[in-house]
Amino acid sequence: MTGEKSKHQDRNLRVLGIETSCDETAASVVEGGRKILSNIVASQASVHAKYGGVFPEVASRRHVEVIDRVILTALEEAHLSFEDLDAVAVTRGPGLAGSLVIGLNLAKGLALATGLPLLGINHLEAHIYSLFLLEETHPVHFPVLCLIVSGGHTELILMKDHGDYHRLGATLDDAAGEAFDKVARLLGLSYPGGPAIEQAARSGRADAYHLPRAMLEGTWDFSFSGLKTAMIRLVQRLQPETRPGMPPATGPLPLPDLAAAFQAAVVEVLVRKASLAARQFQATQLFVAGGVSANQTLRKSLEEAAPCPVRTPPAELCTDNAAMVAAAGCHRALAGEGDPLDIDVLPDWALGITAEGESIGQA
Ligand code: KG4
Ligand code: ZN
């Protein structure tokens, strides 16, 4: 139905969102792009904690086990049945291919059985739409600068309108959340690393160690691998390997100081680049989305430095959820868009959408 007007254009569309791009199995019903009628997230974090990161095959299997229950619970909590819905929106990528395909195939099955339109949603676009769920209290005027900081992505995107995205820059190596996760593992902290590092950093001194900040001047790109290497070297220096039979050469690692210094380095880069871009592109608001947007130090620093109001989602909408997928789906359905049942997953930006200025909304 691409290009045609949606038959439901004049009423509040009710969209079922489904999200399985990583290790959260999520379903949600959103009305009119803003009103969350239900938002169910089955997190696998405890399953993956023992691996120190997401184990892709385990993630896919777990999605298979719980997805039907998660969807039925989302409908139950919304007090709706399939007949009350107007569309099914599902994360199409980027993400783990084996996980994405579970949600996508289920959504296709639902669309086929019910006749509801199917909308394949870009996961990054969904994170941006977590902020549109707040539109009632915070009206959005374009252009908006979006900083997406998650376990898989660190992106600066200028959004000029619904569906009109300009990709300014992205990480050249590790994503911000990935850096938090890897450094947490290095420090012996739990997975996911972001909350663990934030907690440890509370009682630490950010200036206890000087760590590198890759500003990559003249570009909107990011790089966190040098910071990660610096942390590895620092830990090796502080805690040389203990020789067999000998007492440890040093005491325990100063975790709070290490966590605070690392967090400060990541935050400073994100804040400086996002604030500069917001100023340069005259953004009316700065949207910060993705798991790392839950970080309080990042939020506070952005609010102090940004030249425009900063919008961050409530905690439950920072990390992966399906309400943001449904919200993005509502806007695409209202624009008369829809996808055929033979769409495949989008494993990465690979599908010809890497260049600045191209749309990320559709393949
Ligand atoms: O958006 P998300 O749930 O999944 C992806 O799309 O990747 O983000 C998960 C990431 C993880 O790397 C996690 O460590 C990070 O977000 N994260 C945080 C915080 N909460 C979650 N990073 C820093 N501070 C936090 N409070
Ligand atoms: Zn995400």
CSV table of C-alpha atoms and ligand atoms in Angstrom, one decimal:
chain,number,residue,atom,x,y,z
A,1,MET,CA,0.0,0.0,0.0
A,2,THR,CA,3.1,2.3,-0.3
A,3,GLY,CA,2.0,5.7,-1.6
A,4,GLU,CA,-1.7,5.2,-0.9
A,5,LYS,CA,-3.5,6.9,1.9
A,6,SER,CA,-4.2,4.7,4.9
A,7,LYS,CA,-7.8,3.8,5.3
A,8,HIS,CA,-7.5,4.6,8.9
A,9,GLN,CA,-6.0,8.0,8.5
A,10,ASP,CA,-8.7,10.0,10.4
A,11,ARG,CA,-8.7,8.0,13.5
A,12,ASN,CA,-6.3,7.0,16.2
A,13,LEU,CA,-4.4,4.1,14.8
A,14,ARG,CA,-3.8,1.2,17.2
A,15,VAL,CA,-0.5,-0.4,16.3
A,16,LEU,CA,0.9,-3.6,17.7
A,17,GLY,CA,4.7,-3.3,18.0
A,18,ILE,CA,7.1,-6.3,18.1
A,19,GLU,CA,10.8,-6.0,19.0
A,20,THR,CA,13.3,-8.9,19.0
A,21,SER,CA,16.5,-7.3,17.6
A,22,CYS,CA,18.8,-8.2,20.5
A,23,ASP,CA,18.1,-9.8,23.8
A,24,GLU,CA,14.7,-8.3,24.7
A,25,THR,CA,11.5,-9.9,23.6
A,26,ALA,CA,9.0,-7.1,23.5
A,27,ALA,CA,5.4,-6.3,22.4
A,28,SER,CA,3.3,-3.2,22.9
A,29,VAL,CA,0.1,-1.6,21.7
A,30,VAL,CA,0.3,2.2,21.0
A,31,GLU,CA,-2.6,4.4,20.1
A,32,GLY,CA,-2.3,7.4,17.9
A,33,GLY,CA,1.6,7.2,18.0
A,34,ARG,CA,1.7,8.5,21.6
A,35,LYS,CA,-0.6,6.7,23.9
A,36,ILE,CA,1.0,3.5,25.3
A,37,LEU,CA,-1.8,1.0,26.0
A,38,SER,CA,0.6,-1.8,27.0
A,39,ASN,CA,4.4,-2.3,27.0
A,40,ILE,CA,5.7,-5.7,27.7
A,41,VAL,CA,9.4,-6.5,27.8
A,42,ALA,CA,10.8,-10.0,28.6
A,43,SER,CA,14.5,-9.3,29.3
A,44,GLN,CA,17.1,-12.0,28.8
A,45,ALA,CA,19.8,-10.0,30.6
A,46,SER,CA,20.1,-12.6,33.4
A,47,VAL,CA,20.5,-15.4,30.8
A,48,HIS,CA,23.3,-13.6,29.1
A,49,ALA,CA,25.0,-12.2,32.2
A,50,LYS,CA,27.2,-15.4,32.6
A,51,TYR,CA,28.6,-14.8,29.1
A,52,GLY,CA,29.4,-11.1,29.8
A,53,GLY,CA,27.4,-10.2,26.6
A,54,VAL,CA,24.6,-11.4,24.4
A,55,PHE,CA,25.1,-15.0,23.1
A,56,PRO,CA,23.2,-14.7,19.8
A,57,GLU,CA,22.0,-18.3,19.5
A,58,VAL,CA,20.8,-18.4,23.0
A,59,ALA,CA,19.0,-15.1,22.3
A,60,SER,CA,17.1,-16.5,19.3
A,61,ARG,CA,16.0,-19.6,21.1
A,62,ARG,CA,14.7,-17.6,24.1
A,63,HIS,CA,12.7,-15.3,21.7
A,64,VAL,CA,11.0,-18.4,20.3
A,65,GLU,CA,10.1,-19.6,23.7
A,66,VAL,CA,8.5,-16.4,25.0
A,67,ILE,CA,7.3,-14.3,22.0
A,68,ASP,CA,3.7,-15.6,21.8
A,69,ARG,CA,3.2,-15.1,25.5
A,70,VAL,CA,4.7,-11.6,25.3
A,71,ILE,CA,2.3,-10.6,22.4
A,72,LEU,CA,-0.8,-12.1,24.1
A,73,THR,CA,0.1,-10.3,27.3
A,74,ALA,CA,0.5,-7.0,25.4
A,75,LEU,CA,-3.0,-7.4,24.0
A,76,GLU,CA,-4.5,-8.5,27.3
A,77,GLU,CA,-3.0,-5.5,29.1
A,78,ALA,CA,-4.4,-3.2,26.4
A,79,HIS,CA,-7.8,-4.9,26.8
A,80,LEU,CA,-7.8,-5.5,23.0
A,81,SER,CA,-8.0,-8.4,20.6
A,82,PHE,CA,-6.4,-8.7,17.1
A,83,GLU,CA,-9.6,-7.3,15.5
A,84,ASP,CA,-9.1,-4.0,17.4
A,85,LEU,CA,-5.7,-3.4,15.8
A,86,ASP,CA,-4.9,-1.4,12.7
A,87,ALA,CA,-1.4,-2.5,11.8
A,88,VAL,CA,1.5,-4.7,13.0
A,89,ALA,CA,4.9,-3.0,13.2
A,90,VAL,CA,8.0,-5.1,13.7
A,91,THR,CA,11.7,-4.3,14.0
A,92,ARG,CA,13.4,-5.3,10.8
A,93,GLY,CA,17.0,-4.4,11.7
A,94,PRO,CA,19.7,-3.6,12.3
A,95,GLY,CA,20.3,-6.2,15.0
A,96,LEU,CA,21.1,-9.9,15.4
A,97,ALA,CA,19.8,-11.6,12.3
A,98,GLY,CA,18.8,-14.8,14.2
A,99,SER,CA,16.8,-12.7,16.7
A,100,LEU,CA,15.3,-10.3,14.2
A,101,VAL,CA,13.9,-13.1,12.1
A,102,ILE,CA,11.9,-14.5,15.0
A,103,GLY,CA,9.9,-11.3,15.5
A,104,LEU,CA,9.7,-10.6,11.7
A,105,ASN,CA,8.3,-14.0,10.9
A,106,LEU,CA,5.8,-13.9,13.7
A,107,ALA,CA,4.6,-10.4,12.5
A,108,LYS,CA,4.3,-11.7,9.0
A,109,GLY,CA,2.3,-14.7,10.2
A,110,LEU,CA,0.0,-12.3,12.2
A,111,ALA,CA,-0.4,-10.0,9.2
A,112,LEU,CA,-1.2,-13.0,6.9
A,113,ALA,CA,-3.8,-14.4,9.4
A,114,THR,CA,-5.5,-11.2,10.3
A,115,GLY,CA,-5.1,-9.1,7.1
A,116,LEU,CA,-3.5,-6.3,9.0
A,117,PRO,CA,-0.9,-4.2,7.2
A,118,LEU,CA,2.7,-5.0,8.0
A,119,LEU,CA,5.3,-2.3,8.8
A,120,GLY,CA,9.0,-3.3,9.0
A,121,ILE,CA,10.7,-0.7,11.2
A,122,ASN,CA,14.4,0.3,11.4
A,123,HIS,CA,15.5,-0.2,15.0
A,124,LEU,CA,17.3,3.2,15.0
A,125,GLU,CA,14.2,5.0,13.8
A,126,ALA,CA,12.3,3.2,16.5
A,127,HIS,CA,14.7,4.6,19.2
A,128,ILE,CA,14.1,8.1,17.8
A,129,TYR,CA,10.3,7.5,18.1
A,130,SER,CA,10.6,6.7,21.8
A,131,LEU,CA,10.8,10.5,22.1
A,132,PHE,CA,7.6,11.1,20.0
A,133,LEU,CA,5.8,9.1,22.7
A,134,LEU,CA,6.3,12.3,24.8
A,135,GLU,CA,4.9,14.6,22.2
A,136,GLU,CA,1.8,15.5,24.1
A,137,THR,CA,3.8,17.2,26.8
A,138,HIS,CA,6.8,18.1,24.6
A,139,PRO,CA,5.6,19.2,21.1
A,140,VAL,CA,8.2,18.5,18.4
A,141,HIS,CA,9.4,21.1,15.9
A,142,PHE,CA,11.9,20.2,13.3
A,143,PRO,CA,14.8,20.0,12.7
A,144,VAL,CA,15.7,17.7,15.6
A,145,LEU,CA,19.2,16.4,16.3
A,146,CYS,CA,19.1,12.8,17.4
A,147,LEU,CA,22.0,11.2,19.4
A,148,ILE,CA,21.4,7.4,19.4
A,149,VAL,CA,23.6,5.7,21.9
A,150,SER,CA,23.0,2.0,22.4
A,151,GLY,CA,24.8,-1.3,22.6
A,152,GLY,CA,25.1,-1.6,18.9
A,153,HIS,CA,25.1,2.1,17.7
A,154,THR,CA,26.4,5.5,18.3
A,155,GLU,CA,24.9,7.8,15.7
A,156,LEU,CA,24.2,11.5,15.1
A,157,ILE,CA,21.2,12.0,12.9
A,158,LEU,CA,19.5,15.2,11.8
A,159,MET,CA,15.8,14.7,11.5
A,160,LYS,CA,14.2,17.3,9.3
A,161,ASP,CA,10.7,15.8,9.3
A,162,HIS,CA,8.9,12.5,9.8
A,163,GLY,CA,10.8,10.0,7.6
A,164,ASP,CA,13.4,12.6,6.6
A,165,TYR,CA,16.7,11.7,8.2
A,166,HIS,CA,20.2,12.8,7.5
A,167,ARG,CA,23.0,10.7,9.0
A,168,LEU,CA,25.8,13.0,10.1
A,169,GLY,CA,28.1,10.5,11.7
A,170,ALA,CA,28.5,7.3,13.6
A,171,THR,CA,31.1,5.3,15.5
A,172,LEU,CA,34.0,3.9,13.5
A,173,ASP,CA,34.5,1.0,15.9
A,174,ASP,CA,32.8,0.3,19.2
A,175,ALA,CA,29.4,1.7,20.1
A,176,ALA,CA,29.1,3.7,23.3
A,177,GLY,CA,27.1,1.0,25.0
A,178,GLU,CA,29.4,-1.7,23.7
A,179,ALA,CA,32.4,0.2,25.3
A,180,PHE,CA,30.5,0.3,28.6
A,181,ASP,CA,29.8,-3.5,28.4
A,182,LYS,CA,33.4,-4.4,27.4
A,183,VAL,CA,35.0,-2.2,30.1
A,184,ALA,CA,32.5,-3.5,32.7
A,185,ARG,CA,33.7,-7.0,31.8
A,186,LEU,CA,37.3,-5.9,32.2
A,187,LEU,CA,36.6,-4.6,35.6
A,188,GLY,CA,34.7,-7.7,36.7
A,189,LEU,CA,31.4,-5.9,36.8
A,190,SER,CA,28.1,-7.4,35.8
A,191,TYR,CA,26.3,-7.4,32.4
A,192,PRO,CA,24.8,-5.1,31.1
A,193,GLY,CA,27.8,-2.9,31.8
A,194,GLY,CA,26.3,0.5,31.5
A,195,PRO,CA,24.2,0.4,34.7
A,196,ALA,CA,27.0,-1.4,36.6
A,197,ILE,CA,29.6,1.2,35.6
A,198,GLU,CA,27.2,4.1,36.4
A,199,GLN,CA,26.6,2.6,39.8
A,200,ALA,CA,30.3,2.0,40.6
A,201,ALA,CA,31.1,5.5,39.3
A,202,ARG,CA,28.9,7.2,41.9
A,203,SER,CA,31.5,7.0,44.6
A,204,GLY,CA,34.5,7.5,42.3
A,205,ARG,CA,36.5,10.5,41.1
A,206,ALA,CA,36.3,11.2,37.4
A,207,ASP,CA,39.7,13.0,37.4
A,208,ALA,CA,41.5,10.1,39.2
A,209,TYR,CA,42.9,9.0,35.8
A,210,HIS,CA,43.4,10.8,32.6
A,211,LEU,CA,41.9,8.9,29.7
A,212,PRO,CA,42.0,9.7,25.9
A,213,ARG,CA,39.0,11.4,24.3
A,214,ALA,CA,38.8,10.8,20.5
A,215,MET,CA,37.2,14.0,19.2
A,216,LEU,CA,37.8,13.2,15.5
A,217,GLU,CA,37.7,16.9,14.8
A,218,GLY,CA,36.1,17.9,11.5
A,219,THR,CA,33.8,14.9,11.4
A,220,TRP,CA,30.7,13.9,13.2
A,221,ASP,CA,32.1,10.4,13.8
A,222,PHE,CA,33.0,8.7,17.0
A,223,SER,CA,35.6,6.2,18.1
A,224,PHE,CA,35.8,4.4,21.5
A,225,SER,CA,38.3,1.6,20.8
A,226,GLY,CA,41.3,3.7,21.9
A,227,LEU,CA,39.6,4.5,25.2
A,228,LYS,CA,38.9,0.8,25.7
A,229,THR,CA,42.6,-0.1,25.0
A,230,ALA,CA,43.7,2.7,27.4
A,231,MET,CA,41.5,1.1,30.1
A,232,ILE,CA,43.0,-2.3,29.4
A,233,ARG,CA,46.5,-0.9,29.8
A,234,LEU,CA,45.6,1.0,32.9
A,235,VAL,CA,44.1,-2.1,34.6
A,236,GLN,CA,47.2,-4.1,33.6
A,237,ARG,CA,49.4,-1.4,35.2
A,238,LEU,CA,47.3,-1.3,38.4
A,239,GLN,CA,47.1,-5.0,38.7
A,240,PRO,CA,50.0,-6.9,37.1
A,241,GLU,CA,49.3,-10.6,36.8
A,242,THR,CA,49.9,-12.4,40.1
A,243,ARG,CA,52.6,-15.0,39.9
A,244,PRO,CA,51.6,-18.6,40.9
A,245,GLY,CA,52.1,-19.2,44.6
A,246,MET,CA,52.8,-15.5,45.3
A,247,PRO,CA,50.5,-13.1,47.1
A,248,PRO,CA,48.9,-10.5,44.8
A,249,ALA,CA,51.3,-7.6,44.1
A,250,THR,CA,48.5,-5.1,44.6
A,251,GLY,CA,45.2,-4.8,46.4
A,252,PRO,CA,41.8,-4.8,44.6
A,253,LEU,CA,41.3,-2.5,41.7
A,254,PRO,CA,40.0,1.0,42.5
A,255,LEU,CA,36.7,0.3,40.7
A,256,PRO,CA,34.8,3.5,41.5
A,257,ASP,CA,37.6,5.7,40.2
A,258,LEU,CA,38.2,3.6,37.1
A,259,ALA,CA,34.4,3.5,36.4
A,260,ALA,CA,34.1,7.3,37.0
A,261,ALA,CA,37.1,8.2,34.8
A,262,PHE,CA,35.9,5.9,32.0
A,263,GLN,CA,32.3,7.2,32.1
A,264,ALA,CA,33.5,10.8,32.1
A,265,ALA,CA,35.6,10.2,29.0
A,266,VAL,CA,32.6,8.7,27.1
A,267,VAL,CA,30.2,11.4,28.2
A,268,GLU,CA,32.6,14.2,27.3
A,269,VAL,CA,32.9,13.1,23.7
A,270,LEU,CA,29.2,12.5,23.3
A,271,VAL,CA,28.3,15.8,24.9
A,272,ARG,CA,30.8,17.9,22.9
A,273,LYS,CA,29.9,16.5,19.6
A,274,ALA,CA,26.2,16.4,20.1
A,275,SER,CA,26.1,20.0,21.4
A,276,LEU,CA,28.3,21.3,18.5
A,277,ALA,CA,26.0,19.6,15.9
A,278,ALA,CA,22.9,20.9,17.6
A,279,ARG,CA,24.3,24.4,17.4
A,280,GLN,CA,25.6,24.1,13.8
A,281,PHE,CA,22.3,22.6,12.4
A,282,GLN,CA,20.1,24.9,14.5
A,283,ALA,CA,18.2,22.0,16.1
A,284,THR,CA,15.1,23.0,18.1
A,285,GLN,CA,15.6,20.0,20.3
A,286,LEU,CA,18.2,17.3,21.0
A,287,PHE,CA,16.8,13.8,21.2
A,288,VAL,CA,18.9,11.3,23.1
A,289,ALA,CA,17.8,7.7,22.7
A,290,GLY,CA,19.0,4.1,23.1
A,291,GLY,CA,20.2,2.3,26.3
A,292,VAL,CA,23.0,4.7,27.1
A,293,SER,CA,20.6,7.6,27.3
A,294,ALA,CA,19.5,6.2,30.7
A,295,ASN,CA,22.9,7.4,32.0
A,296,GLN,CA,22.3,10.2,34.5
A,297,THR,CA,25.8,11.8,34.1
A,298,LEU,CA,25.2,11.9,30.3
A,299,ARG,CA,21.8,13.5,30.7
A,300,LYS,CA,23.0,16.1,33.2
A,301,SER,CA,26.0,17.1,31.1
A,302,LEU,CA,24.0,17.3,27.9
A,303,GLU,CA,21.4,19.5,29.6
A,304,GLU,CA,24.2,21.8,30.8
A,305,ALA,CA,26.0,22.0,27.4
A,306,ALA,CA,23.3,21.8,24.7
A,307,PRO,CA,22.1,25.0,23.0
A,308,CYS,CA,18.5,23.6,22.9
A,309,PRO,CA,16.2,21.6,25.1
A,310,VAL,CA,17.3,18.0,25.6
A,311,ARG,CA,14.7,15.2,25.5
A,312,THR,CA,15.4,11.8,27.0
A,313,PRO,CA,12.9,8.9,27.2
A,314,PRO,CA,11.7,7.7,30.6
A,315,ALA,CA,13.9,4.8,31.8
A,316,GLU,CA,11.7,2.0,30.5
A,317,LEU,CA,11.8,3.5,27.0
A,318,CYS,CA,15.6,4.0,26.9
A,319,THR,CA,16.5,0.3,26.4
A,320,ASP,CA,14.9,-1.9,23.8
A,321,ASN,CA,11.1,-1.9,23.9
A,322,ALA,CA,8.2,-2.4,21.4
A,323,ALA,CA,6.3,0.9,22.2
A,324,MET,CA,8.9,2.8,20.2
A,325,VAL,CA,8.5,0.3,17.3
A,326,ALA,CA,4.7,0.8,17.4
A,327,ALA,CA,5.1,4.6,17.6
A,328,ALA,CA,7.3,4.6,14.5
A,329,GLY,CA,4.8,2.2,12.9
A,330,CYS,CA,1.9,4.6,13.6
A,331,HIS,CA,3.7,7.4,11.8
A,332,ARG,CA,4.5,5.3,8.8
A,333,ALA,CA,1.0,3.9,8.6
A,334,LEU,CA,-0.4,7.4,8.8
A,335,ALA,CA,1.8,8.4,5.8
A,336,GLY,CA,0.1,5.6,3.9
A,337,GLU,CA,3.1,3.3,4.0
A,338,GLY,CA,3.3,-0.5,4.4
A,339,ASP,CA,5.5,-3.4,3.5
A,340,PRO,CA,4.9,-6.6,1.5
A,341,LEU,CA,5.0,-9.9,3.3
A,342,ASP,CA,8.3,-11.0,1.7
A,343,ILE,CA,10.5,-8.3,3.4
A,344,ASP,CA,13.7,-9.7,4.9
A,345,VAL,CA,15.7,-8.5,7.9
A,346,LEU,CA,18.0,-5.5,7.7
A,347,PRO,CA,21.1,-6.9,9.5
A,348,ASP,CA,22.9,-3.6,9.3
A,349,TRP,CA,23.2,-0.3,7.5
A,350,ALA,CA,24.5,-2.4,4.6
A,351,LEU,CA,21.4,-2.0,2.5
A,352,GLY,CA,22.6,1.1,0.7
A,353,ILE,CA,21.7,3.5,3.5
A,354,THR,CA,25.1,4.4,4.8
A,355,ALA,CA,25.6,7.8,3.1
A,356,GLU,CA,24.8,11.1,4.7
A,357,GLY,CA,21.4,12.4,3.6
A,358,GLU,CA,19.8,9.1,2.8
A,359,SER,CA,16.7,8.0,4.5
A,360,ILE,CA,16.9,5.4,7.3
A,361,GLY,CA,13.2,4.9,7.4
A,362,GLN,CA,12.9,2.4,4.7
A,363,ALA,CA,15.1,0.0,2.8
B,1,KG4,O1,19.2,0.2,23.3
B,1,KG4,P1,19.7,-1.0,24.0
B,1,KG4,O2,18.7,-1.6,25.0
B,1,KG4,O3,20.0,-2.1,23.0
B,1,KG4,C1,20.6,-1.9,21.8
B,1,KG4,O4,19.9,-1.6,20.8
B,1,KG4,O5,21.9,-2.1,21.8
B,1,KG4,O6,21.0,-0.6,24.7
B,1,KG4,C2,21.7,-1.5,25.5
B,1,KG4,C3,23.0,-0.8,25.9
B,1,KG4,C4,24.0,-1.7,26.7
B,1,KG4,O7,25.3,-1.6,26.1
B,1,KG4,C5,24.0,-1.1,28.1
B,1,KG4,O8,25.2,-1.4,28.8
B,1,KG4,C6,23.7,0.3,27.8
B,1,KG4,O9,22.8,0.3,26.8
B,1,KG4,N1,23.2,1.0,29.0
B,1,KG4,C7,23.8,2.0,29.7
B,1,KG4,C8,23.0,2.3,30.8
B,1,KG4,N2,21.9,1.5,30.7
B,1,KG4,C9,22.0,0.7,29.6
B,1,KG4,N3,25.0,2.6,29.4
B,1,KG4,C10,25.3,3.6,30.3
B,1,KG4,N4,24.6,3.9,31.4
B,1,KG4,C11,23.4,3.3,31.7
B,1,KG4,N5,22.7,3.7,32.7
B,2,ZN,ZN,18.3,-0.6,20.8
